[in-house]
DNA sequence: CAGAAACTAGGACATCTGTCCTAGTTCATG
DNA sequence: CATGAACTAGGACAGATGTCCTAGTTTCTG
């Protein structure tokens, strides 16, 4: 999981200070969520984590949901940057590109932050519309990035077929989080699993192309 | 997700009544967890859901954690029955057996209960050792069931290779939960995804066997 | 059928939670 | 440099939560 960054501001120094403060609060919220789960994500825990008062947190985020949505927005932005980077990087060899993309997602999923953050959000998505929207947006972006690479590998595949293949890849990679993620029981076999996913996916694509 | 069943008791009528009551409480806990998430799983919500008093719930389960562990135990038992059934069912054609097994897991993951319950537990596993143990046990069982079928399809594959293939299958299938689970945005493509997983998995196995 | 063990309800309690409010402080800006 | 908008702290509040306790009731068992 990428580090949260400050957003560009252009309304003077005041706005800049505010952005710093908001960023610190959002970072603290993310840290608490990862450390203690959504259960432990309280306004007080956030306040303590960035050494300000509770009143100060509620000044910037009157509702807890406001803070949560801001957190989602910023995490989404960071992943979007990454997915756009992936999409922009059209290599000579699209197969290598796919391989590198899969390896990137695997290395991300091996971090403590991602291993904890995403299952938390998947669960939250079942009860919190804001979380559901976040999950939807981030995986639409991921699948789009995957789909473009698949399309370059096998240009004659239908858009629809590419979509289902991108879903397969996304589900396969994300599904490894619970098993080979940070400190998970099969974490030591993460690289093997990664290799298997890379090799299998290329085969699955070739098979789909051969059928079409 | 299977329905929770009463456990056999043989200590007389008292024990039987107790089992009925405990079962009702555990069922209520499961229902609340699925309806409102772990966040909403309170002793009071459980009590209301089976129309008894809070004191009555805490009589049977002094700590909330006790109730949670009992819930895990019983859900695990139900899945274990299913996995054992799968293992016992050695068909003529092991490929068909694998296909049916994958289709079983997919149909389970399409239920509302499983779609909500498992992400909740994956998240909880990061912060609650009891949940982590539950997740570990249930997926060890799942992988064992998968591994046995794979071993029958390609008997000359090494036990280690089979393990990583079973992990791949488990991660791939479970990973679909967030995307094609009950009411998820791609739920209408669940069958297509299922077909793709079945076909791909057989190819992946053949490829692994050819390499060895 | 008597007695004890198990059951059940309802409330009490301290703690925690989101939210709100008031009162001071800071500092960019006109 | 004055000034007001933005910032900050701390506390207050009602409601919720896990846990505990006491006092009755039921019903199996000897």
XYZ file of C-alpha atoms (C1' of nucleotides) in Angstrom:
484
model
C 0.000 0.000 0.000
C 1.313 3.371 -1.039
C 1.942 6.250 1.326
C -0.738 8.929 1.425
C 0.440 12.218 -0.062
C -0.588 15.837 0.381
C -2.962 17.197 -2.213
C -1.923 20.228 -4.194
C -3.501 23.419 -2.848
C -3.405 26.880 -4.324
C -5.570 29.014 -2.020
C -2.749 30.403 0.071
C -0.967 29.405 3.199
C -4.073 28.781 5.295
C -5.333 26.148 2.933
C -1.920 24.583 2.898
C -1.842 24.270 6.663
C -5.312 22.796 6.601
C -4.251 20.248 4.009
C -1.360 19.217 6.222
C -3.639 18.774 9.174
C -6.300 16.892 7.241
C -3.612 14.667 5.773
C -2.257 13.909 9.242
C -5.736 12.985 10.466
C -6.448 10.768 7.479
C -3.071 9.069 7.861
C -3.778 8.495 11.531
C -7.171 7.042 10.659
C -5.570 4.686 8.187
C -2.942 3.624 10.724
C -5.539 2.964 13.403
C -7.728 1.041 10.972
C -4.773 -1.155 10.048
C -3.599 -1.564 13.635
C -6.938 -2.195 15.370
C -9.459 -2.849 12.630
C -12.623 -0.886 11.986
C -13.685 -1.803 15.475
C -10.814 0.212 16.924
C -11.254 3.124 14.530
C -12.735 5.686 16.919
C -12.502 9.441 16.801
C -10.511 9.318 20.034
C -8.042 6.778 18.690
C -7.512 8.921 15.616
C -7.011 12.019 17.762
C -4.474 10.287 19.986
C -2.652 8.907 16.972
C -1.923 12.357 15.644
C -1.690 14.010 19.045
C -4.571 16.412 18.786
C -7.830 16.652 20.673
C -11.053 14.912 19.733
C -12.717 18.273 19.247
C -10.053 19.119 16.725
C -10.776 15.998 14.721
C -14.500 16.679 14.711
C -13.789 20.235 13.641
C -12.279 18.963 10.413
C -14.599 15.948 10.133
C -17.940 16.562 11.863
C -19.030 12.966 11.220
C -16.960 9.848 11.441
C -18.343 8.937 8.021
C -16.828 12.115 6.583
C -13.422 10.992 7.755
C -13.971 7.507 6.389
C -14.973 8.835 2.983
C -11.966 11.129 2.861
C -9.737 8.174 3.724
C -11.261 6.107 0.913
C -10.898 8.985 -1.494
C -7.205 9.361 -0.761
C -6.365 5.674 -0.804
C -8.251 5.387 -4.079
C -6.270 8.273 -5.545
C -2.997 6.585 -4.704
C -4.017 3.335 -6.364
C -5.373 5.193 -9.346
C -1.961 6.745 -9.863
C -0.466 3.287 -9.797
C -3.018 1.789 -12.173
C -2.581 4.687 -14.570
C 1.163 4.134 -14.432
C 0.561 0.503 -15.351
C -1.759 1.446 -18.212
C 0.655 4.037 -19.573
C 3.580 1.628 -19.558
C 2.957 -0.081 -22.880
C 6.019 -2.249 -23.228
C 7.352 -3.973 -26.325
C 6.386 -7.272 -24.834
C 2.859 -7.181 -23.400
C 3.430 -10.530 -21.745
C 6.257 -9.092 -19.721
C 4.001 -6.177 -18.921
C 1.337 -8.522 -17.563
C 3.914 -10.389 -15.557
C 5.258 -7.218 -14.016
C 1.768 -6.017 -13.203
C 0.894 -9.243 -11.428
C 4.158 -9.090 -9.508
C 3.421 -5.523 -8.490
C 0.021 -6.458 -7.071
C 1.536 -9.428 -5.274
C 4.234 -7.341 -3.687
C 1.592 -4.855 -2.576
C -0.532 -7.580 -1.088
C 2.484 -8.737 0.895
C 2.682 -5.485 2.824
C 1.163 -5.331 6.252
C -0.974 -2.357 5.290
C -2.641 -3.979 2.303
C -3.000 -7.385 3.940
C -4.985 -5.817 6.739
C -6.662 -2.879 4.995
C -8.420 -4.651 2.172
C -10.139 -7.480 4.044
C -11.313 -4.788 6.437
C -12.818 -2.866 3.532
C -14.327 -5.932 1.895
C -16.151 -6.625 5.134
C -17.175 -3.021 5.574
C -18.486 -2.912 2.012
C -21.267 -5.290 3.035
C -22.683 -2.827 5.527
C -21.431 0.608 4.586
C -22.391 2.086 1.202
C -19.372 4.389 1.206
C -17.070 1.406 1.547
C -18.992 -0.453 -1.145
C -18.497 2.462 -3.521
C -14.795 2.549 -2.729
C -14.385 -1.170 -3.383
C -16.333 -0.869 -6.622
C -14.268 2.030 -7.901
C -10.894 0.596 -7.022
C -11.562 -2.786 -8.633
C -13.111 -1.278 -11.721
C -9.818 0.573 -12.108
C -7.784 -2.541 -11.475
C -9.755 -4.587 -13.979
C -9.484 -1.827 -16.540
C -5.702 -1.842 -16.180
C -5.618 -5.631 -16.475
C -8.017 -5.597 -19.419
C -5.896 -3.189 -21.426
C -2.854 -5.384 -21.100
C -4.844 -8.491 -21.997
C -6.189 -6.646 -25.016
C -2.678 -5.875 -26.164
C -1.592 -9.496 -25.767
C -4.567 -10.833 -27.718
C -6.072 -7.970 -29.725
C -8.685 -10.115 -31.425
C -10.388 -11.159 -28.175
C -13.811 -9.597 -27.705
C -14.160 -6.802 -25.181
C -16.539 -8.979 -23.241
C -14.184 -11.928 -23.123
C -11.411 -9.618 -22.008
C -13.586 -8.381 -19.179
C -14.218 -11.813 -17.785
C -10.527 -12.652 -18.060
C -9.635 -9.464 -16.196
C -12.120 -10.417 -13.497
C -10.528 -13.834 -13.241
C -7.097 -12.301 -12.848
C -8.266 -9.777 -10.296
C -10.112 -12.361 -8.211
C -7.196 -14.772 -8.383
C -4.623 -12.234 -7.287
C -6.745 -10.574 -4.594
C -7.813 -13.958 -3.279
C -4.225 -14.688 -2.329
C -4.296 -11.875 0.244
C -5.812 -14.010 2.995
C -3.337 -16.818 2.453
C 0.037 -15.405 1.473
C -0.385 -11.853 2.779
C 1.793 -10.318 5.460
C 2.368 -12.806 8.290
C -0.232 -15.182 6.917
C 0.379 -18.881 7.377
C 1.568 -19.441 3.796
C 3.420 -16.143 3.449
C 6.712 -17.924 2.871
C 5.277 -19.421 -0.299
C 4.176 -16.072 -1.699
C 6.785 -16.104 -4.451
C 5.853 -19.585 -5.574
C 2.187 -18.611 -5.643
C 3.108 -15.495 -7.601
C 5.055 -17.522 -10.154
C 2.166 -19.904 -10.537
C -0.308 -17.079 -11.098
C 1.944 -15.465 -13.706
C 2.460 -18.696 -15.626
C -1.149 -19.830 -15.353
C -2.577 -16.523 -16.412
C -0.558 -16.453 -19.605
C -1.798 -19.971 -20.368
C -5.379 -19.060 -19.619
C -5.129 -16.126 -21.999
C -3.611 -18.207 -24.782
C -6.302 -20.809 -24.313
C -9.032 -18.183 -24.505
C -7.441 -16.760 -27.656
C -7.145 -20.194 -29.244
C -10.805 -20.896 -28.623
C -11.984 -17.628 -30.064
C -23.336 -21.533 3.851
C -24.885 -24.536 5.534
C -27.487 -24.368 8.260
C -26.216 -24.873 11.789
C -27.385 -28.138 13.309
C -27.908 -29.385 16.854
C -25.078 -31.407 18.285
C -25.814 -34.905 19.513
C -26.212 -35.019 23.282
C -26.588 -38.059 25.512
C -26.632 -36.658 29.058
C -30.370 -36.622 29.450
C -33.113 -34.155 28.782
C -31.494 -31.209 30.571
C -28.498 -31.332 28.297
C -30.765 -31.566 25.308
C -32.666 -28.445 26.264
C -29.399 -26.637 26.844
C -28.165 -27.688 23.411
C -31.316 -26.310 21.836
C -30.875 -23.015 23.622
C -27.179 -22.736 22.849
C -27.912 -23.553 19.217
C -30.545 -20.840 19.061
C -28.119 -18.310 20.512
C -25.333 -19.297 18.123
C -27.714 -19.128 15.174
C -28.856 -15.706 16.278
C -25.236 -14.595 16.581
C -24.544 -15.795 13.061
C -27.614 -14.039 11.721
C -26.713 -10.781 13.409
C -23.114 -11.011 12.207
C -24.338 -11.499 8.658
C -27.007 -8.813 8.894
C -25.041 -6.078 10.663
C -21.416 -7.119 10.557
C -19.138 -7.672 13.515
C -19.809 -4.088 14.474
C -23.459 -4.901 15.106
C -22.779 -8.191 16.828
C -23.615 -7.189 20.398
C -24.877 -9.320 23.234
C -28.092 -7.332 23.190
C -28.625 -7.811 19.462
C -28.118 -11.546 19.878
C -30.566 -11.627 22.780
C -33.205 -9.732 20.837
C -32.711 -11.963 17.825
C -33.670 -15.065 19.744
C -36.090 -13.303 22.063
C -34.380 -13.911 25.370
C -32.811 -11.534 27.859
C -29.224 -10.338 27.796
C -28.654 -11.978 31.163
C -29.725 -15.245 29.638
C -27.176 -14.953 26.878
C -24.391 -14.167 29.308
C -25.494 -17.106 31.423
C -24.651 -19.466 28.581
C -21.740 -17.369 27.279
C -20.151 -15.288 30.035
C -17.846 -13.551 27.534
C -18.686 -12.401 24.072
C -15.523 -14.180 22.943
C -16.952 -17.469 24.220
C -19.955 -17.018 21.971
C -17.744 -16.101 19.044
C -15.597 -19.197 19.504
C -18.646 -21.422 19.735
C -19.967 -19.873 16.534
C -16.677 -20.546 14.753
C -16.607 -24.089 16.062
C -20.050 -24.846 14.717
C -19.578 -23.197 11.347
C -16.303 -25.057 11.018
C -18.014 -28.356 11.813
C -20.565 -27.811 9.083
C -17.918 -27.090 6.476
C -15.847 -30.022 7.657
C -18.790 -32.319 6.978
C -18.987 -30.893 3.483
C -15.265 -31.213 2.814
C -15.265 -34.774 4.102
C -18.154 -35.530 1.811
C -16.106 -34.158 -1.074
C -13.077 -36.210 -0.081
C -15.101 -39.374 0.291
C -16.721 -38.993 -3.101
C -13.979 -40.544 -5.245
C -15.622 -40.620 -8.624
C -14.572 -42.535 -11.684
C -13.536 -39.341 -13.330
C -11.471 -37.173 -10.994
C -11.759 -34.290 -13.393
C -15.492 -34.291 -13.033
C -14.983 -34.504 -9.294
C -12.823 -31.384 -9.364
C -15.341 -29.592 -11.508
C -18.189 -30.451 -9.168
C -16.168 -29.369 -6.162
C -15.395 -25.997 -7.693
C -19.038 -25.569 -8.622
C -20.062 -26.408 -5.085
C -17.782 -23.748 -3.607
C -19.008 -21.221 -6.161
C -22.632 -21.884 -5.355
C -21.839 -21.511 -1.664
C -20.071 -18.237 -2.262
C -23.124 -16.967 -4.071
C -25.288 -17.208 -0.970
C -25.878 -14.113 1.065
C -24.567 -15.772 4.195
C -21.207 -16.778 2.785
C -20.723 -13.582 0.799
C -21.029 -11.584 3.993
C -19.703 -13.986 6.608
C -16.294 -14.761 5.169
C -15.020 -11.259 4.431
C -16.127 -10.419 7.947
C -14.038 -13.279 9.293
C -11.030 -12.502 7.098
C -11.012 -9.012 8.551
C -11.519 -10.226 12.082
C -8.672 -12.708 11.676
C -6.251 -9.804 11.530
C -7.143 -8.673 15.033
C -8.710 -11.610 16.820
C -6.652 -14.778 17.364
C -9.790 -16.920 17.660
C -10.901 -15.773 14.218
C -7.409 -16.357 12.846
C -7.474 -19.929 14.116
C -10.882 -20.475 12.559
C -9.735 -19.179 9.185
C -6.611 -21.299 9.342
C -8.492 -24.481 10.173
C -11.209 -24.067 7.611
C -8.841 -23.354 4.732
C -6.450 -26.137 5.711
C -9.455 -28.429 5.362
C -10.472 -26.901 2.069
C -6.982 -27.210 0.631
C -6.724 -30.790 1.827
C -9.935 -31.647 -0.001
C -8.695 -29.912 -3.149
C -5.267 -31.524 -2.846
C -6.673 -35.038 -2.684
C -8.606 -34.553 -5.898
C -5.605 -33.031 -7.628
C -3.539 -35.973 -6.455
C -6.018 -38.358 -8.040
C -5.973 -36.481 -11.333
C -2.182 -36.420 -11.500
C -0.820 -39.060 -9.112
C 2.813 -38.474 -10.030
C 2.833 -34.839 -8.919
C 4.855 -34.245 -5.768
C 2.967 -33.596 -2.551
C 4.548 -30.166 -2.410
C 3.514 -29.262 -5.935
C 0.005 -30.422 -5.156
C -0.083 -28.165 -2.122
C 0.760 -25.060 -4.064
C -1.783 -25.983 -6.722
C -4.438 -26.437 -4.044
C -3.531 -23.040 -2.634
C -3.887 -21.529 -6.083
C -7.308 -23.070 -6.504
C -8.463 -22.012 -3.061
C -7.256 -18.432 -3.484
C -8.776 -18.189 -6.959
C -12.176 -19.437 -5.896
C -12.367 -17.529 -2.610
C -11.142 -14.380 -4.312
C -14.280 -14.343 -6.413
C -16.406 -13.766 -3.319
C -15.960 -10.000 -3.323
C -16.797 -9.693 -7.006
C -19.441 -12.256 -7.929
C -20.840 -12.969 -4.459
C -24.448 -12.309 -3.489
C -25.598 -8.925 -4.820
C -22.078 -7.967 -5.837
C -21.669 -5.839 -8.925
C -20.615 -8.755 -11.143
C -22.925 -11.329 -9.589
C -24.734 -11.845 -12.877
C -21.491 -13.158 -14.363
C -20.928 -15.701 -11.610
C -21.598 -18.658 -13.875
C -19.210 -17.431 -16.521
C -16.534 -16.886 -13.891
C -17.218 -20.344 -12.530
C -16.852 -21.917 -15.972
C -13.602 -20.070 -16.515
C -12.199 -21.242 -13.183
C -13.164 -24.852 -13.908
C -11.600 -24.844 -17.366
C -8.506 -22.921 -16.333
C -7.831 -25.051 -13.329
C -7.822 -28.247 -15.360
C -5.374 -26.628 -17.768
C -3.158 -25.412 -14.961
C -3.040 -28.914 -13.525
C -2.183 -30.494 -16.860
C 0.516 -27.951 -17.406
C 2.011 -28.641 -13.977
C 1.902 -32.373 -14.689
C 3.542 -31.949 -18.084
C 6.373 -29.950 -16.551
C 7.102 -32.464 -13.811
C -42.340 -35.585 46.001
C -38.570 -32.854 47.968
C -34.483 -30.629 46.912
C -30.954 -29.003 44.296
C -29.087 -27.798 40.064
C -30.015 -25.458 36.108
C -32.495 -21.813 33.996
C -34.249 -17.015 33.261
C -35.144 -12.084 33.713
C -34.138 -7.612 34.622
C -31.473 -4.269 36.104
C -26.975 -2.029 37.649
C -22.447 -0.504 36.621
C -18.329 1.469 34.637
C -16.584 2.416 30.344
C -16.597 3.870 25.688
C -18.574 6.170 21.595
C -20.122 9.827 18.320
C -21.398 14.290 18.533
C -21.885 18.870 20.204
C -20.691 23.253 22.478
C -18.209 26.970 24.436
C -14.399 29.515 25.101
C -9.939 30.940 23.966
C -5.884 31.461 20.380
C -3.497 32.184 16.041
C -2.312 34.415 12.017
C -3.126 35.464 6.904
C -5.070 39.237 4.794
C -6.946 43.727 3.606
C -1.649 46.621 12.272
C -6.347 45.509 13.255
C -9.633 41.983 12.644
C -12.211 38.216 11.726
C -12.094 33.734 9.935
C -9.947 29.651 10.913
C -7.996 26.852 14.407
C -7.650 24.282 18.883
C -8.706 22.331 23.383
C -11.408 20.361 26.697
C -15.362 19.061 28.508
C -20.398 17.632 28.376
C -23.937 14.597 26.961
C -26.958 10.788 25.747
C -26.802 6.429 24.214
C -24.623 1.943 23.702
C -21.792 -1.918 25.312
C -19.646 -5.890 27.943
C -20.047 -7.718 32.203
C -21.853 -8.688 36.676
C -25.363 -9.575 40.261
C -29.464 -10.770 42.586
C -33.611 -12.785 42.931
C -37.022 -15.739 41.371
C -38.643 -20.020 38.531
C -38.495 -24.495 36.455
C -37.773 -29.260 36.254
C -34.772 -33.331 36.339
C -33.361 -36.732 39.652
C -32.819 -39.480 43.761
